[in-house]
Amino acid sequence: MNNLVSYWPLLAQGACMTVASWLVAGIISSIIGMTLGICCAQEIGSSKAIMVISIYSFITRGIPAYVQILIAYFVVPAATGINISGFTAATWALGLCSSGYVIQIVQSGMNAVPKGQWEACSALGFSILSTIRYIILPQATSIFLPAFIGEREQLLKSTSLLAAIGVTEVTRAGMNIISRELNPLPIYCMIACIYLMFSAIFNILIVCYQKKKLE
């Protein structure tokens, strides 16, 4: 038991790496996914633009995140001659993979807003940007927010895939400890508790945000 307690700093370092990867990948996927998802809205995007974005979304959703990480870490450096760290490769791969889902989530929310809202804004002389920012997006956000939150939680769990290329996030840190202690049960229980803690904190923050928004 004393040995397990002594390994907490290693798990804590791995947890910090997990959070860092989750936040960076989340930012990447949110920027790309939100932008392309809005461009796919039925009242904005041209048919060609929607088709190209749909193909991108299909590819990023169709290829498993694990395979995308391997491609980013092994294939991209071999093809370009540019050395990429495991953290950078995996985080970008997760961000791009997640962006495909965010596109679908945002597009669905935007298209769920009644068409009359767009027509009314156009009749009142609103620009497209003003219409999206002040009228459409606030309504669409309330529609797609639950699905978006679910995708953020899925992204958090996907960070465990970084262990496949040797990035010492919390799962890999646990695996390293197990190789020394040969006692997997308590270590994996600790790892599971860490992920549950992250998920609980995230959900609490979301609930606080929603309550504050309703006030």
JSON list of C-alpha atoms in Angstrom, two decimals:
[
{"chain": "A", "resi": 1, "resn": "MET", "atom": "CA", "xyz": [0.00, 0.00, 0.00]},
{"chain": "A", "resi": 2, "resn": "ASN", "atom": "CA", "xyz": [2.84, 2.38, 0.82]},
{"chain": "A", "resi": 3, "resn": "ASN", "atom": "CA", "xyz": [4.33, 1.72, -2.60]},
{"chain": "A", "resi": 4, "resn": "LEU", "atom": "CA", "xyz": [1.03, 2.62, -4.26]},
{"chain": "A", "resi": 5, "resn": "VAL", "atom": "CA", "xyz": [0.83, 5.89, -2.34]},
{"chain": "A", "resi": 6, "resn": "SER", "atom": "CA", "xyz": [4.34, 6.75, -3.45]},
{"chain": "A", "resi": 7, "resn": "TYR", "atom": "CA", "xyz": [3.21, 6.47, -7.08]},
{"chain": "A", "resi": 8, "resn": "TRP", "atom": "CA", "xyz": [0.53, 9.15, -6.75]},
{"chain": "A", "resi": 9, "resn": "PRO", "atom": "CA", "xyz": [2.89, 11.89, -8.06]},
{"chain": "A", "resi": 10, "resn": "LEU", "atom": "CA", "xyz": [3.36, 9.88, -11.28]},
{"chain": "A", "resi": 11, "resn": "LEU", "atom": "CA", "xyz": [-0.39, 9.53, -11.69]},
{"chain": "A", "resi": 12, "resn": "ALA", "atom": "CA", "xyz": [-0.83, 13.23, -10.95]},
{"chain": "A", "resi": 13, "resn": "GLN", "atom": "CA", "xyz": [1.68, 14.14, -13.67]},
{"chain": "A", "resi": 14, "resn": "GLY", "atom": "CA", "xyz": [-0.13, 11.83, -16.06]},
{"chain": "A", "resi": 15, "resn": "ALA", "atom": "CA", "xyz": [-3.44, 13.42, -15.10]},
{"chain": "A", "resi": 16, "resn": "CYS", "atom": "CA", "xyz": [-2.04, 16.86, -15.93]},
{"chain": "A", "resi": 17, "resn": "MET", "atom": "CA", "xyz": [-0.97, 15.56, -19.34]},
{"chain": "A", "resi": 18, "resn": "THR", "atom": "CA", "xyz": [-4.46, 14.15, -19.85]},
{"chain": "A", "resi": 19, "resn": "VAL", "atom": "CA", "xyz": [-6.10, 17.48, -19.03]},
{"chain": "A", "resi": 20, "resn": "ALA", "atom": "CA", "xyz": [-3.67, 19.38, -21.26]},
{"chain": "A", "resi": 21, "resn": "SER", "atom": "CA", "xyz": [-4.36, 17.10, -24.22]},
{"chain": "A", "resi": 22, "resn": "TRP", "atom": "CA", "xyz": [-8.11, 17.28, -23.61]},
{"chain": "A", "resi": 23, "resn": "LEU", "atom": "CA", "xyz": [-8.16, 21.07, -23.46]},
{"chain": "A", "resi": 24, "resn": "VAL", "atom": "CA", "xyz": [-5.97, 21.58, -26.55]},
{"chain": "A", "resi": 25, "resn": "ALA", "atom": "CA", "xyz": [-7.82, 18.96, -28.59]},
{"chain": "A", "resi": 26, "resn": "GLY", "atom": "CA", "xyz": [-11.11, 20.48, -27.41]},
{"chain": "A", "resi": 27, "resn": "ILE", "atom": "CA", "xyz": [-10.06, 23.93, -28.59]},
{"chain": "A", "resi": 28, "resn": "ILE", "atom": "CA", "xyz": [-8.95, 22.57, -31.97]},
{"chain": "A", "resi": 29, "resn": "SER", "atom": "CA", "xyz": [-12.16, 20.60, -32.50]},
{"chain": "A", "resi": 30, "resn": "SER", "atom": "CA", "xyz": [-14.36, 23.47, -31.31]},
{"chain": "A", "resi": 31, "resn": "ILE", "atom": "CA", "xyz": [-12.78, 26.05, -33.63]},
{"chain": "A", "resi": 32, "resn": "ILE", "atom": "CA", "xyz": [-12.82, 23.78, -36.68]},
{"chain": "A", "resi": 33, "resn": "GLY", "atom": "CA", "xyz": [-16.12, 22.10, -35.90]},
{"chain": "A", "resi": 34, "resn": "MET", "atom": "CA", "xyz": [-18.04, 25.25, -34.99]},
{"chain": "A", "resi": 35, "resn": "THR", "atom": "CA", "xyz": [-16.76, 27.17, -38.02]},
{"chain": "A", "resi": 36, "resn": "LEU", "atom": "CA", "xyz": [-17.45, 24.41, -40.54]},
{"chain": "A", "resi": 37, "resn": "GLY", "atom": "CA", "xyz": [-20.71, 23.44, -38.84]},
{"chain": "A", "resi": 38, "resn": "ILE", "atom": "CA", "xyz": [-22.02, 26.99, -39.17]},
{"chain": "A", "resi": 39, "resn": "CYS", "atom": "CA", "xyz": [-20.88, 27.09, -42.80]},
{"chain": "A", "resi": 40, "resn": "CYS", "atom": "CA", "xyz": [-22.94, 23.94, -43.39]},
{"chain": "A", "resi": 41, "resn": "ALA", "atom": "CA", "xyz": [-26.16, 25.57, -42.22]},
{"chain": "A", "resi": 42, "resn": "GLN", "atom": "CA", "xyz": [-28.85, 25.37, -44.89]},
{"chain": "A", "resi": 43, "resn": "GLU", "atom": "CA", "xyz": [-29.19, 29.14, -45.17]},
{"chain": "A", "resi": 44, "resn": "ILE", "atom": "CA", "xyz": [-25.45, 29.86, -45.43]},
{"chain": "A", "resi": 45, "resn": "GLY", "atom": "CA", "xyz": [-23.34, 27.29, -47.23]},
{"chain": "A", "resi": 46, "resn": "SER", "atom": "CA", "xyz": [-23.35, 26.59, -50.94]},
{"chain": "A", "resi": 47, "resn": "SER", "atom": "CA", "xyz": [-23.98, 23.02, -52.07]},
{"chain": "A", "resi": 48, "resn": "LYS", "atom": "CA", "xyz": [-20.31, 22.57, -53.03]},
{"chain": "A", "resi": 49, "resn": "ALA", "atom": "CA", "xyz": [-19.04, 23.87, -49.69]},
{"chain": "A", "resi": 50, "resn": "ILE", "atom": "CA", "xyz": [-21.46, 21.66, -47.80]},
{"chain": "A", "resi": 51, "resn": "MET", "atom": "CA", "xyz": [-20.37, 18.65, -49.86]},
{"chain": "A", "resi": 52, "resn": "VAL", "atom": "CA", "xyz": [-16.66, 19.27, -49.17]},
{"chain": "A", "resi": 53, "resn": "ILE", "atom": "CA", "xyz": [-17.27, 19.78, -45.45]},
{"chain": "A", "resi": 54, "resn": "SER", "atom": "CA", "xyz": [-19.48, 16.69, -45.33]},
{"chain": "A", "resi": 55, "resn": "ILE", "atom": "CA", "xyz": [-16.69, 14.62, -46.91]},
{"chain": "A", "resi": 56, "resn": "TYR", "atom": "CA", "xyz": [-14.22, 15.95, -44.32]},
{"chain": "A", "resi": 57, "resn": "SER", "atom": "CA", "xyz": [-16.66, 15.12, -41.52]},
{"chain": "A", "resi": 58, "resn": "PHE", "atom": "CA", "xyz": [-17.27, 11.65, -42.94]},
{"chain": "A", "resi": 59, "resn": "ILE", "atom": "CA", "xyz": [-13.54, 10.89, -43.09]},
{"chain": "A", "resi": 60, "resn": "THR", "atom": "CA", "xyz": [-12.73, 12.16, -39.59]},
{"chain": "A", "resi": 61, "resn": "ARG", "atom": "CA", "xyz": [-15.71, 10.30, -38.11]},
{"chain": "A", "resi": 62, "resn": "GLY", "atom": "CA", "xyz": [-15.20, 7.15, -40.16]},
{"chain": "A", "resi": 63, "resn": "ILE", "atom": "CA", "xyz": [-11.55, 6.53, -39.25]},
{"chain": "A", "resi": 64, "resn": "PRO", "atom": "CA", "xyz": [-11.08, 5.40, -35.62]},
{"chain": "A", "resi": 65, "resn": "ALA", "atom": "CA", "xyz": [-9.32, 7.91, -33.38]},
{"chain": "A", "resi": 66, "resn": "TYR", "atom": "CA", "xyz": [-6.65, 5.30, -32.62]},
{"chain": "A", "resi": 67, "resn": "VAL", "atom": "CA", "xyz": [-5.81, 4.92, -36.32]},
{"chain": "A", "resi": 68, "resn": "GLN", "atom": "CA", "xyz": [-5.73, 8.70, -36.79]},
{"chain": "A", "resi": 69, "resn": "ILE", "atom": "CA", "xyz": [-3.25, 9.00, -33.92]},
{"chain": "A", "resi": 70, "resn": "LEU", "atom": "CA", "xyz": [-1.00, 6.36, -35.52]},
{"chain": "A", "resi": 71, "resn": "ILE", "atom": "CA", "xyz": [-1.20, 8.16, -38.87]},
{"chain": "A", "resi": 72, "resn": "ALA", "atom": "CA", "xyz": [-0.35, 11.51, -37.27]},
{"chain": "A", "resi": 73, "resn": "TYR", "atom": "CA", "xyz": [2.57, 10.08, -35.31]},
{"chain": "A", "resi": 74, "resn": "PHE", "atom": "CA", "xyz": [4.12, 7.68, -37.84]},
{"chain": "A", "resi": 75, "resn": "VAL", "atom": "CA", "xyz": [2.87, 8.49, -41.35]},
{"chain": "A", "resi": 76, "resn": "VAL", "atom": "CA", "xyz": [2.86, 12.31, -41.32]},
{"chain": "A", "resi": 77, "resn": "PRO", "atom": "CA", "xyz": [6.51, 12.66, -40.14]},
{"chain": "A", "resi": 78, "resn": "ALA", "atom": "CA", "xyz": [7.62, 10.01, -42.64]},
{"chain": "A", "resi": 79, "resn": "ALA", "atom": "CA", "xyz": [5.80, 11.79, -45.48]},
{"chain": "A", "resi": 80, "resn": "THR", "atom": "CA", "xyz": [6.83, 15.34, -44.59]},
{"chain": "A", "resi": 81, "resn": "GLY", "atom": "CA", "xyz": [10.20, 14.86, -42.90]},
{"chain": "A", "resi": 82, "resn": "ILE", "atom": "CA", "xyz": [8.99, 16.95, -39.96]},
{"chain": "A", "resi": 83, "resn": "ASN", "atom": "CA", "xyz": [9.49, 15.53, -36.48]},
{"chain": "A", "resi": 84, "resn": "ILE", "atom": "CA", "xyz": [6.35, 15.71, -34.37]},
{"chain": "A", "resi": 85, "resn": "SER", "atom": "CA", "xyz": [6.19, 14.92, -30.67]},
{"chain": "A", "resi": 86, "resn": "GLY", "atom": "CA", "xyz": [3.78, 12.25, -29.54]},
{"chain": "A", "resi": 87, "resn": "PHE", "atom": "CA", "xyz": [1.73, 14.75, -27.58]},
{"chain": "A", "resi": 88, "resn": "THR", "atom": "CA", "xyz": [1.39, 17.13, -30.55]},
{"chain": "A", "resi": 89, "resn": "ALA", "atom": "CA", "xyz": [0.55, 14.38, -33.04]},
{"chain": "A", "resi": 90, "resn": "ALA", "atom": "CA", "xyz": [-2.01, 12.68, -30.81]},
{"chain": "A", "resi": 91, "resn": "THR", "atom": "CA", "xyz": [-3.65, 15.91, -29.66]},
{"chain": "A", "resi": 92, "resn": "TRP", "atom": "CA", "xyz": [-4.08, 17.19, -33.21]},
{"chain": "A", "resi": 93, "resn": "ALA", "atom": "CA", "xyz": [-5.40, 13.79, -34.30]},
{"chain": "A", "resi": 94, "resn": "LEU", "atom": "CA", "xyz": [-7.96, 13.79, -31.49]},
{"chain": "A", "resi": 95, "resn": "GLY", "atom": "CA", "xyz": [-8.91, 17.39, -32.26]},
{"chain": "A", "resi": 96, "resn": "LEU", "atom": "CA", "xyz": [-9.49, 16.66, -35.95]},
{"chain": "A", "resi": 97, "resn": "CYS", "atom": "CA", "xyz": [-11.36, 13.45, -35.18]},
{"chain": "A", "resi": 98, "resn": "SER", "atom": "CA", "xyz": [-13.63, 15.24, -32.72]},
{"chain": "A", "resi": 99, "resn": "SER", "atom": "CA", "xyz": [-14.19, 18.14, -35.11]},
{"chain": "A", "resi": 100, "resn": "GLY", "atom": "CA", "xyz": [-16.04, 15.82, -37.48]},
{"chain": "A", "resi": 101, "resn": "TYR", "atom": "CA", "xyz": [-18.61, 15.11, -34.78]},
{"chain": "A", "resi": 102, "resn": "VAL", "atom": "CA", "xyz": [-18.81, 18.77, -33.74]},
{"chain": "A", "resi": 103, "resn": "ILE", "atom": "CA", "xyz": [-19.61, 19.71, -37.35]},
{"chain": "A", "resi": 104, "resn": "GLN", "atom": "CA", "xyz": [-22.60, 17.37, -37.35]},
{"chain": "A", "resi": 105, "resn": "ILE", "atom": "CA", "xyz": [-23.75, 18.58, -33.93]},
{"chain": "A", "resi": 106, "resn": "VAL", "atom": "CA", "xyz": [-23.55, 22.27, -34.80]},
{"chain": "A", "resi": 107, "resn": "GLN", "atom": "CA", "xyz": [-25.05, 21.81, -38.26]},
{"chain": "A", "resi": 108, "resn": "SER", "atom": "CA", "xyz": [-28.02, 19.96, -36.79]},
{"chain": "A", "resi": 109, "resn": "GLY", "atom": "CA", "xyz": [-28.56, 22.71, -34.23]},
{"chain": "A", "resi": 110, "resn": "MET", "atom": "CA", "xyz": [-28.35, 25.47, -36.83]},
{"chain": "A", "resi": 111, "resn": "ASN", "atom": "CA", "xyz": [-30.75, 23.71, -39.18]},
{"chain": "A", "resi": 112, "resn": "ALA", "atom": "CA", "xyz": [-33.22, 23.13, -36.33]},
{"chain": "A", "resi": 113, "resn": "VAL", "atom": "CA", "xyz": [-33.84, 26.87, -36.02]},
{"chain": "A", "resi": 114, "resn": "PRO", "atom": "CA", "xyz": [-37.01, 27.69, -37.98]},
{"chain": "A", "resi": 115, "resn": "LYS", "atom": "CA", "xyz": [-36.38, 29.08, -41.45]},
{"chain": "A", "resi": 116, "resn": "GLY", "atom": "CA", "xyz": [-38.66, 31.99, -40.66]},
{"chain": "A", "resi": 117, "resn": "GLN", "atom": "CA", "xyz": [-36.03, 33.35, -38.26]},
{"chain": "A", "resi": 118, "resn": "TRP", "atom": "CA", "xyz": [-33.59, 33.76, -41.15]},
{"chain": "A", "resi": 119, "resn": "GLU", "atom": "CA", "xyz": [-36.24, 35.35, -43.36]},
{"chain": "A", "resi": 120, "resn": "ALA", "atom": "CA", "xyz": [-37.29, 37.79, -40.64]},
{"chain": "A", "resi": 121, "resn": "CYS", "atom": "CA", "xyz": [-33.69, 38.90, -40.07]},
{"chain": "A", "resi": 122, "resn": "SER", "atom": "CA", "xyz": [-33.17, 39.36, -43.79]},
{"chain": "A", "resi": 123, "resn": "ALA", "atom": "CA", "xyz": [-36.34, 41.46, -44.03]},
{"chain": "A", "resi": 124, "resn": "LEU", "atom": "CA", "xyz": [-35.12, 43.63, -41.14]},
{"chain": "A", "resi": 125, "resn": "GLY", "atom": "CA", "xyz": [-31.81, 44.27, -42.90]},
{"chain": "A", "resi": 126, "resn": "PHE", "atom": "CA", "xyz": [-29.57, 42.16, -40.64]},
{"chain": "A", "resi": 127, "resn": "SER", "atom": "CA", "xyz": [-26.29, 41.03, -42.16]},
{"chain": "A", "resi": 128, "resn": "ILE", "atom": "CA", "xyz": [-25.51, 37.30, -42.24]},
{"chain": "A", "resi": 129, "resn": "LEU", "atom": "CA", "xyz": [-22.95, 37.67, -39.44]},
{"chain": "A", "resi": 130, "resn": "SER", "atom": "CA", "xyz": [-25.34, 39.65, -37.26]},
{"chain": "A", "resi": 131, "resn": "THR", "atom": "CA", "xyz": [-28.12, 37.16, -37.91]},
{"chain": "A", "resi": 132, "resn": "ILE", "atom": "CA", "xyz": [-25.91, 34.26, -36.87]},
{"chain": "A", "resi": 133, "resn": "ARG", "atom": "CA", "xyz": [-24.38, 35.97, -33.85]},
{"chain": "A", "resi": 134, "resn": "TYR", "atom": "CA", "xyz": [-27.44, 37.56, -32.28]},
{"chain": "A", "resi": 135, "resn": "ILE", "atom": "CA", "xyz": [-30.41, 35.50, -33.48]},
{"chain": "A", "resi": 136, "resn": "ILE", "atom": "CA", "xyz": [-29.58, 32.03, -34.82]},
{"chain": "A", "resi": 137, "resn": "LEU", "atom": "CA", "xyz": [-26.56, 30.88, -32.81]},
{"chain": "A", "resi": 138, "resn": "PRO", "atom": "CA", "xyz": [-28.06, 31.55, -29.35]},
{"chain": "A", "resi": 139, "resn": "GLN", "atom": "CA", "xyz": [-31.08, 29.44, -30.28]},
{"chain": "A", "resi": 140, "resn": "ALA", "atom": "CA", "xyz": [-28.99, 26.75, -31.96]},
{"chain": "A", "resi": 141, "resn": "THR", "atom": "CA", "xyz": [-26.66, 26.54, -28.96]},
{"chain": "A", "resi": 142, "resn": "SER", "atom": "CA", "xyz": [-29.49, 25.61, -26.62]},
{"chain": "A", "resi": 143, "resn": "ILE", "atom": "CA", "xyz": [-30.43, 22.85, -29.07]},
{"chain": "A", "resi": 144, "resn": "PHE", "atom": "CA", "xyz": [-27.01, 21.30, -29.64]},
{"chain": "A", "resi": 145, "resn": "LEU", "atom": "CA", "xyz": [-25.45, 21.94, -26.22]},
{"chain": "A", "resi": 146, "resn": "PRO", "atom": "CA", "xyz": [-26.35, 18.52, -24.69]},
{"chain": "A", "resi": 147, "resn": "ALA", "atom": "CA", "xyz": [-24.82, 16.66, -27.64]},
{"chain": "A", "resi": 148, "resn": "PHE", "atom": "CA", "xyz": [-21.78, 18.96, -27.59]},
{"chain": "A", "resi": 149, "resn": "ILE", "atom": "CA", "xyz": [-21.24, 18.28, -23.87]},
{"chain": "A", "resi": 150, "resn": "GLY", "atom": "CA", "xyz": [-21.45, 14.55, -24.54]},
{"chain": "A", "resi": 151, "resn": "GLU", "atom": "CA", "xyz": [-18.80, 14.87, -27.24]},
{"chain": "A", "resi": 152, "resn": "ARG", "atom": "CA", "xyz": [-16.51, 16.75, -24.82]},
{"chain": "A", "resi": 153, "resn": "GLU", "atom": "CA", "xyz": [-16.82, 13.87, -22.35]},
{"chain": "A", "resi": 154, "resn": "GLN", "atom": "CA", "xyz": [-16.09, 11.35, -25.08]},
{"chain": "A", "resi": 155, "resn": "LEU", "atom": "CA", "xyz": [-13.01, 13.36, -26.05]},
{"chain": "A", "resi": 156, "resn": "LEU", "atom": "CA", "xyz": [-11.80, 13.22, -22.45]},
{"chain": "A", "resi": 157, "resn": "LYS", "atom": "CA", "xyz": [-11.98, 9.43, -22.47]},
{"chain": "A", "resi": 158, "resn": "SER", "atom": "CA", "xyz": [-10.28, 9.29, -25.87]},
{"chain": "A", "resi": 159, "resn": "THR", "atom": "CA", "xyz": [-7.15, 10.89, -24.41]},
{"chain": "A", "resi": 160, "resn": "SER", "atom": "CA", "xyz": [-6.32, 7.45, -23.01]},
{"chain": "A", "resi": 161, "resn": "LEU", "atom": "CA", "xyz": [-5.36, 6.52, -26.59]},
{"chain": "A", "resi": 162, "resn": "LEU", "atom": "CA", "xyz": [-2.24, 8.67, -26.22]},
{"chain": "A", "resi": 163, "resn": "ALA", "atom": "CA", "xyz": [-0.78, 5.74, -24.28]},
{"chain": "A", "resi": 164, "resn": "ALA", "atom": "CA", "xyz": [-0.52, 3.83, -27.57]},
{"chain": "A", "resi": 165, "resn": "ILE", "atom": "CA", "xyz": [2.35, 6.02, -28.77]},
{"chain": "A", "resi": 166, "resn": "GLY", "atom": "CA", "xyz": [4.10, 6.35, -25.42]},
{"chain": "A", "resi": 167, "resn": "VAL", "atom": "CA", "xyz": [2.71, 9.68, -24.23]},
{"chain": "A", "resi": 168, "resn": "THR", "atom": "CA", "xyz": [2.68, 9.49, -20.44]},
{"chain": "A", "resi": 169, "resn": "GLU", "atom": "CA", "xyz": [-0.88, 10.57, -19.73]},
{"chain": "A", "resi": 170, "resn": "VAL", "atom": "CA", "xyz": [-2.69, 9.04, -16.77]},
{"chain": "A", "resi": 171, "resn": "THR", "atom": "CA", "xyz": [-3.38, 5.66, -18.41]},
{"chain": "A", "resi": 172, "resn": "ARG", "atom": "CA", "xyz": [0.21, 5.24, -19.58]},
{"chain": "A", "resi": 173, "resn": "ALA", "atom": "CA", "xyz": [1.50, 6.34, -16.19]},
{"chain": "A", "resi": 174, "resn": "GLY", "atom": "CA", "xyz": [-0.64, 3.63, -14.62]},
{"chain": "A", "resi": 175, "resn": "MET", "atom": "CA", "xyz": [0.66, 1.03, -17.07]},
{"chain": "A", "resi": 176, "resn": "ASN", "atom": "CA", "xyz": [4.24, 1.99, -16.19]},
{"chain": "A", "resi": 177, "resn": "ILE", "atom": "CA", "xyz": [3.47, 1.57, -12.49]},
{"chain": "A", "resi": 178, "resn": "ILE", "atom": "CA", "xyz": [1.85, -1.82, -13.10]},
{"chain": "A", "resi": 179, "resn": "SER", "atom": "CA", "xyz": [4.96, -3.02, -14.93]},
{"chain": "A", "resi": 180, "resn": "ARG", "atom": "CA", "xyz": [6.91, -2.37, -11.73]},
{"chain": "A", "resi": 181, "resn": "GLU", "atom": "CA", "xyz": [4.40, -3.48, -9.11]},
{"chain": "A", "resi": 182, "resn": "LEU", "atom": "CA", "xyz": [2.68, -6.31, -11.02]},
{"chain": "A", "resi": 183, "resn": "ASN", "atom": "CA", "xyz": [-0.53, -5.45, -9.18]},
{"chain": "A", "resi": 184, "resn": "PRO", "atom": "CA", "xyz": [-2.95, -4.07, -11.79]},
{"chain": "A", "resi": 185, "resn": "LEU", "atom": "CA", "xyz": [-6.26, -3.98, -9.88]},
{"chain": "A", "resi": 186, "resn": "PRO", "atom": "CA", "xyz": [-5.63, -1.04, -7.51]},
{"chain": "A", "resi": 187, "resn": "ILE", "atom": "CA", "xyz": [-3.82, 0.94, -10.21]},
{"chain": "A", "resi": 188, "resn": "TYR", "atom": "CA", "xyz": [-6.62, 0.58, -12.75]},
{"chain": "A", "resi": 189, "resn": "CYS", "atom": "CA", "xyz": [-9.13, 1.47, -10.03]},
{"chain": "A", "resi": 190, "resn": "MET", "atom": "CA", "xyz": [-7.15, 4.65, -9.35]},
{"chain": "A", "resi": 191, "resn": "ILE", "atom": "CA", "xyz": [-7.11, 5.49, -13.06]},
{"chain": "A", "resi": 192, "resn": "ALA", "atom": "CA", "xyz": [-10.87, 4.92, -13.31]},
{"chain": "A", "resi": 193, "resn": "CYS", "atom": "CA", "xyz": [-11.45, 7.16, -10.29]},
{"chain": "A", "resi": 194, "resn": "ILE", "atom": "CA", "xyz": [-9.34, 9.92, -11.86]},
{"chain": "A", "resi": 195, "resn": "TYR", "atom": "CA", "xyz": [-11.44, 9.84, -15.05]},
{"chain": "A", "resi": 196, "resn": "LEU", "atom": "CA", "xyz": [-14.64, 9.82, -13.00]},
{"chain": "A", "resi": 197, "resn": "MET", "atom": "CA", "xyz": [-13.37, 12.80, -11.02]},
{"chain": "A", "resi": 198, "resn": "PHE", "atom": "CA", "xyz": [-12.60, 14.73, -14.22]},
{"chain": "A", "resi": 199, "resn": "SER", "atom": "CA", "xyz": [-16.04, 13.89, -15.62]},
{"chain": "A", "resi": 200, "resn": "ALA", "atom": "CA", "xyz": [-17.75, 14.93, -12.38]},
{"chain": "A", "resi": 201, "resn": "ILE", "atom": "CA", "xyz": [-15.91, 18.25, -12.24]},
{"chain": "A", "resi": 202, "resn": "PHE", "atom": "CA", "xyz": [-16.77, 18.94, -15.88]},
{"chain": "A", "resi": 203, "resn": "ASN", "atom": "CA", "xyz": [-20.46, 18.17, -15.31]},
{"chain": "A", "resi": 204, "resn": "ILE", "atom": "CA", "xyz": [-20.56, 20.34, -12.20]},
{"chain": "A", "resi": 205, "resn": "LEU", "atom": "CA", "xyz": [-19.09, 23.24, -14.16]},
{"chain": "A", "resi": 206, "resn": "ILE", "atom": "CA", "xyz": [-21.69, 22.74, -16.90]},
{"chain": "A", "resi": 207, "resn": "VAL", "atom": "CA", "xyz": [-24.54, 22.71, -14.36]},
{"chain": "A", "resi": 208, "resn": "CYS", "atom": "CA", "xyz": [-23.20, 25.89, -12.73]},
{"chain": "A", "resi": 209, "resn": "TYR", "atom": "CA", "xyz": [-22.96, 27.55, -16.15]},
{"chain": "A", "resi": 210, "resn": "GLN", "atom": "CA", "xyz": [-26.52, 26.59, -17.05]},
{"chain": "A", "resi": 211, "resn": "LYS", "atom": "CA", "xyz": [-27.88, 27.84, -13.71]},
{"chain": "A", "resi": 212, "resn": "LYS", "atom": "CA", "xyz": [-26.02, 31.12, -14.08]},
{"chain": "A", "resi": 213, "resn": "LYS", "atom": "CA", "xyz": [-27.37, 31.51, -17.61]},
{"chain": "A", "resi": 214, "resn": "LEU", "atom": "CA", "xyz": [-30.93, 31.04, -16.37]},
{"chain": "A", "resi": 215, "resn": "GLU", "atom": "CA", "xyz": [-30.60, 33.70, -13.64]}
]
